[in-house]
């Protein structure tokens, strides 16, 4: 149709792209495998939970969770994503591309943390102060920061600011959202993946903020047709949150 707008991530309907079912199957299998590996690492290290463990254990658990996800995504495009004649590279399939404009993700991530999340939680904290207090919302980040001492702070930054944004954007926006956008309305796809992204963190007090930020990341990925901007925004968001916690800890 003349003048029709096509989503940057929409694929040709005649192409045999990754389906929603395949994407979800990869997520479920790799998440279960990674969870078992992580639990084994914590147990072998002599701890009951990652909250009680030092940063090096948290780093090992993160690697144990992320490695199966990356391997699963690679196997998906290598075996099931497309016919061999039309198969694309890992970067092309999941939109793992960066352009200079993607650096605009820095202010997007910072403002999401400092403005969007704060505005969202302001009425929630006043309506349910015991549930959505700042202390409860920031507890997970504070616990992580309290685990880091000396050089291990570098490890914490590597996990929170670099590793998590990179792998999570690949999995949620690169795999799940791209598969959903191929077959669903763009808005429905972004909302569904953002909700899934928020729920799977299993931290209910953070769910509203993660959902809203997931929407922002989804729009970044959809409008650019690649993950560069959403990865940078996610990194800036996490870095800003970590700096806020560090500032509060130093004031104690």
Short mmCIF file of C-alpha atoms in Angstrom, two decimals:
data_model
loop_
_atom_site.label_atom_id
_atom_site.label_comp_id
_atom_site.label_asym_id
_atom_site.label_seq_id
_atom_site.Cartn_x
_atom_site.Cartn_y
_atom_site.Cartn_z
CA UNK A 1 0.00 0.00 0.00
CA UNK A 2 1.50 3.37 -0.94
CA UNK A 3 2.69 5.39 2.02
CA UNK A 4 2.21 2.52 4.47
CA UNK A 5 4.56 2.52 7.46
CA UNK A 6 6.47 -0.71 8.07
CA UNK A 7 8.01 -1.49 11.46
CA UNK A 8 11.84 -1.52 11.33
CA UNK A 9 11.85 -4.99 12.90
CA UNK A 10 9.02 -6.47 10.82
CA UNK A 11 10.21 -9.31 8.61
CA UNK A 12 8.80 -10.40 5.31
CA UNK A 13 5.85 -12.67 6.18
CA UNK A 14 7.05 -15.13 3.56
CA UNK A 15 10.35 -15.63 5.38
CA UNK A 16 10.68 -18.48 7.86
CA UNK A 17 11.82 -16.41 10.86
CA UNK A 18 12.02 -17.44 14.48
CA UNK A 19 8.53 -18.07 15.85
CA UNK A 20 7.17 -16.99 19.21
CA UNK A 21 6.99 -20.63 20.26
CA UNK A 22 10.64 -21.24 19.38
CA UNK A 23 11.71 -18.08 21.17
CA UNK A 24 9.79 -18.99 24.32
CA UNK A 25 11.10 -22.55 24.23
CA UNK A 26 14.68 -21.30 24.09
CA UNK A 27 14.02 -18.92 26.97
CA UNK A 28 12.40 -21.60 29.16
CA UNK A 29 15.06 -24.24 28.52
CA UNK A 30 18.04 -21.95 28.94
CA UNK A 31 16.56 -20.24 32.02
CA UNK A 32 15.98 -23.61 33.69
CA UNK A 33 19.46 -24.83 32.81
CA UNK A 34 21.02 -21.58 33.99
CA UNK A 35 19.03 -21.66 37.24
CA UNK A 36 20.21 -25.20 38.00
CA UNK A 37 23.81 -24.23 37.23
CA UNK A 38 23.53 -21.14 39.42
CA UNK A 39 22.00 -23.05 42.33
CA UNK A 40 24.78 -25.65 42.04
CA UNK A 41 27.46 -22.95 42.11
CA UNK A 42 25.96 -21.37 45.24
CA UNK A 43 25.69 -24.74 46.97
CA UNK A 44 29.23 -25.86 46.09
CA UNK A 45 30.56 -22.51 47.29
CA UNK A 46 28.94 -23.21 50.67
CA UNK A 47 26.16 -20.63 50.68
CA UNK A 48 22.38 -20.89 50.88
CA UNK A 49 21.58 -18.01 48.50
CA UNK A 50 23.33 -15.41 46.36
CA UNK A 51 22.24 -12.73 48.86
CA UNK A 52 24.59 -14.33 51.41
CA UNK A 53 27.45 -14.88 48.97
CA UNK A 54 30.37 -12.62 47.99
CA UNK A 55 30.56 -10.91 44.61
CA UNK A 56 32.67 -13.64 43.01
CA UNK A 57 29.86 -16.14 43.60
CA UNK A 58 27.33 -13.70 42.14
CA UNK A 59 29.57 -13.30 39.10
CA UNK A 60 29.82 -17.07 38.66
CA UNK A 61 26.05 -17.47 39.01
CA UNK A 62 25.46 -14.75 36.42
CA UNK A 63 27.86 -16.43 33.99
CA UNK A 64 26.12 -19.76 34.62
CA UNK A 65 22.77 -18.21 33.74
CA UNK A 66 23.86 -16.16 30.75
CA UNK A 67 26.03 -18.75 28.98
CA UNK A 68 23.13 -21.17 28.28
CA UNK A 69 21.03 -18.25 26.99
CA UNK A 70 23.68 -17.17 24.50
CA UNK A 71 24.32 -20.74 23.40
CA UNK A 72 20.59 -21.37 23.03
CA UNK A 73 20.14 -18.28 20.87
CA UNK A 74 23.05 -19.30 18.66
CA UNK A 75 21.70 -22.85 18.26
CA UNK A 76 18.26 -21.48 17.40
CA UNK A 77 19.43 -19.54 14.36
CA UNK A 78 21.92 -22.24 13.41
CA UNK A 79 19.32 -25.00 13.32
CA UNK A 80 15.75 -23.73 13.43
CA UNK A 81 15.51 -20.01 12.70
CA UNK A 82 15.65 -19.97 8.91
CA UNK A 83 16.32 -22.19 5.92
CA UNK A 84 20.06 -22.49 5.35
CA UNK A 85 19.79 -20.50 2.10
CA UNK A 86 18.39 -17.44 3.95
CA UNK A 87 20.14 -17.89 7.30
CA UNK A 88 21.65 -14.73 8.76
CA UNK A 89 24.45 -14.08 11.23
CA UNK A 90 23.85 -13.91 14.98
CA UNK A 91 24.21 -10.11 14.92
CA UNK A 92 21.81 -9.69 11.99
CA UNK A 93 19.19 -12.07 13.35
CA UNK A 94 18.98 -10.39 16.75
CA UNK A 95 19.76 -6.83 15.69
CA UNK A 96 23.08 -6.65 17.55
CA UNK A 97 24.26 -3.50 15.79
CA UNK A 98 25.44 -0.13 17.04
CA UNK A 99 25.48 3.33 15.46
CA UNK A 100 26.68 6.66 16.90
CA UNK A 101 23.08 7.77 17.41
CA UNK A 102 22.65 4.91 19.86
CA UNK A 103 24.67 6.92 22.39
CA UNK A 104 21.45 8.84 22.92
CA UNK A 105 20.58 5.81 25.00
CA UNK A 106 22.71 7.33 27.78
CA UNK A 107 20.32 10.22 28.55
CA UNK A 108 17.37 7.90 27.94
CA UNK A 109 18.62 5.47 30.58
CA UNK A 110 19.61 8.19 33.05
CA UNK A 111 16.30 10.03 32.73
CA UNK A 112 14.38 6.76 32.98
CA UNK A 113 16.05 6.10 36.34
CA UNK A 114 15.94 9.66 37.70
CA UNK A 115 12.61 10.85 36.30
CA UNK A 116 10.35 8.11 34.93
CA UNK A 117 10.86 5.68 37.81
CA UNK A 118 10.68 8.39 40.46
CA UNK A 119 7.45 9.82 39.02
CA UNK A 120 5.96 6.32 38.82
CA UNK A 121 6.76 5.41 42.43
CA UNK A 122 5.74 8.76 43.93
CA UNK A 123 1.99 7.97 44.07
CA UNK A 124 2.65 4.28 44.79
CA UNK A 125 4.76 5.11 47.84
CA UNK A 126 2.12 7.46 49.18
CA UNK A 127 -0.69 4.99 48.62
CA UNK A 128 1.22 1.93 49.94
CA UNK A 129 4.18 3.25 51.95
CA UNK A 130 5.08 -0.12 53.46
CA UNK A 131 5.19 -1.85 50.07
CA UNK A 132 6.71 0.75 47.79
CA UNK A 133 9.04 2.66 50.11
CA UNK A 134 12.36 3.78 48.61
CA UNK A 135 14.17 1.43 50.99
CA UNK A 136 12.29 -1.62 49.70
CA UNK A 137 12.59 -0.60 46.04
CA UNK A 138 16.36 -0.15 46.33
CA UNK A 139 17.01 -3.15 48.59
CA UNK A 140 18.30 -5.48 45.87
CA UNK A 141 20.76 -2.91 44.49
CA UNK A 142 21.89 -2.03 48.02
CA UNK A 143 22.46 -5.70 48.90
CA UNK A 144 24.57 -6.14 45.77
CA UNK A 145 26.60 -3.03 46.56
CA UNK A 146 27.15 -4.13 50.14
CA UNK A 147 28.67 -7.39 48.86
CA UNK A 148 31.38 -5.54 46.94
CA UNK A 149 34.59 -4.61 48.69
CA UNK A 150 37.74 -3.18 47.16
CA UNK A 151 38.49 -4.64 43.75
CA UNK A 152 35.29 -6.67 43.76
CA UNK A 153 33.43 -3.44 43.03
CA UNK A 154 34.79 -3.76 39.48
CA UNK A 155 33.19 -7.19 39.29
CA UNK A 156 29.89 -5.79 40.45
CA UNK A 157 30.02 -3.10 37.77
CA UNK A 158 30.82 -5.76 35.17
CA UNK A 159 27.72 -7.73 36.15
CA UNK A 160 25.23 -4.92 36.66
CA UNK A 161 26.32 -2.31 34.13
CA UNK A 162 27.77 -4.43 31.31
CA UNK A 163 26.77 -8.10 31.45
CA UNK A 164 23.12 -7.89 32.48
CA UNK A 165 22.11 -5.18 29.97
CA UNK A 166 23.90 -6.93 27.10
CA UNK A 167 22.47 -10.41 27.69
CA UNK A 168 19.00 -9.25 28.74
CA UNK A 169 18.58 -7.03 25.69
CA UNK A 170 19.67 -9.87 23.43
CA UNK A 171 17.18 -12.24 25.04
CA UNK A 172 14.16 -9.99 25.61
CA UNK A 173 14.33 -7.39 22.85
CA UNK A 174 16.52 -9.31 20.39
CA UNK A 175 14.87 -12.73 20.61
CA UNK A 176 11.44 -12.43 22.24
CA UNK A 177 10.35 -9.01 21.00
CA UNK A 178 11.58 -9.60 17.45
CA UNK A 179 9.70 -12.90 17.33
CA UNK A 180 6.55 -11.27 18.74
CA UNK A 181 6.69 -8.27 16.38
CA UNK A 182 6.79 -10.64 13.39
CA UNK A 183 3.37 -11.99 14.26
CA UNK A 184 1.66 -9.52 16.59
CA UNK A 185 0.75 -5.86 16.63
CA UNK A 186 3.82 -3.78 17.53
CA UNK A 187 2.19 -2.30 20.64
CA UNK A 188 1.01 -5.68 21.88
CA UNK A 189 4.48 -7.17 21.32
CA UNK A 190 6.25 -4.40 23.25
CA UNK A 191 3.80 -4.53 26.17
CA UNK A 192 3.88 -8.33 26.39
CA UNK A 193 7.68 -8.53 26.39
CA UNK A 194 8.01 -5.63 28.85
CA UNK A 195 5.61 -7.40 31.23
CA UNK A 196 7.51 -10.66 30.87
CA UNK A 197 10.81 -8.83 31.43
CA UNK A 198 9.47 -7.28 34.64
CA UNK A 199 7.87 -10.45 35.98
CA UNK A 200 10.86 -12.70 35.47
CA UNK A 201 13.05 -10.59 37.75
CA UNK A 202 10.90 -12.01 40.57
CA UNK A 203 11.12 -8.84 42.64
CA UNK A 204 7.53 -7.65 43.00
CA UNK A 205 8.34 -4.26 44.48
CA UNK A 206 10.41 -3.46 41.38
CA UNK A 207 7.81 -4.74 38.92
CA UNK A 208 6.17 -1.37 38.07
CA UNK A 209 9.51 0.32 37.40
CA UNK A 210 10.89 -2.58 35.40
CA UNK A 211 7.71 -2.75 33.32
CA UNK A 212 7.83 0.95 32.42
CA UNK A 213 11.53 0.75 31.64
CA UNK A 214 10.89 -2.38 29.57
CA UNK A 215 8.42 -0.37 27.50
CA UNK A 216 11.06 2.31 26.92
CA UNK A 217 13.64 -0.28 25.89
CA UNK A 218 11.11 -1.95 23.61
CA UNK A 219 10.37 1.31 21.82
CA UNK A 220 14.12 1.98 21.39
CA UNK A 221 14.61 -1.42 19.78
CA UNK A 222 11.50 -1.16 17.62
CA UNK A 223 12.13 2.33 16.28
CA UNK A 224 15.80 1.76 15.48
CA UNK A 225 15.53 -1.83 14.28
CA UNK A 226 18.60 -2.82 16.34
CA UNK A 227 19.68 -3.31 19.95
CA UNK A 228 22.40 -0.66 20.20
CA UNK A 229 20.23 2.06 21.73
CA UNK A 230 18.39 -0.24 24.13
CA UNK A 231 21.65 -1.81 25.36
CA UNK A 232 23.22 1.62 25.98
CA UNK A 233 20.04 2.85 27.71
CA UNK A 234 19.92 -0.27 29.88
CA UNK A 235 23.58 0.19 30.84
CA UNK A 236 23.01 3.85 31.73
CA UNK A 237 19.88 2.96 33.74
CA UNK A 238 21.70 0.33 35.81
CA UNK A 239 24.79 2.51 36.25
CA UNK A 240 22.67 5.40 37.50
CA UNK A 241 20.84 3.15 39.96
CA UNK A 242 24.15 1.80 41.26
CA UNK A 243 25.55 5.31 41.68
CA UNK A 244 22.45 6.39 43.61
CA UNK A 245 22.87 3.46 46.00
CA UNK A 246 26.62 4.12 46.35
CA UNK A 247 25.89 7.76 47.20
CA UNK A 248 23.43 6.76 49.90
CA UNK A 249 25.82 4.18 51.40
CA UNK A 250 28.66 6.68 51.63
CA UNK A 251 26.37 9.08 53.51
CA UNK A 252 25.68 6.57 56.28
#
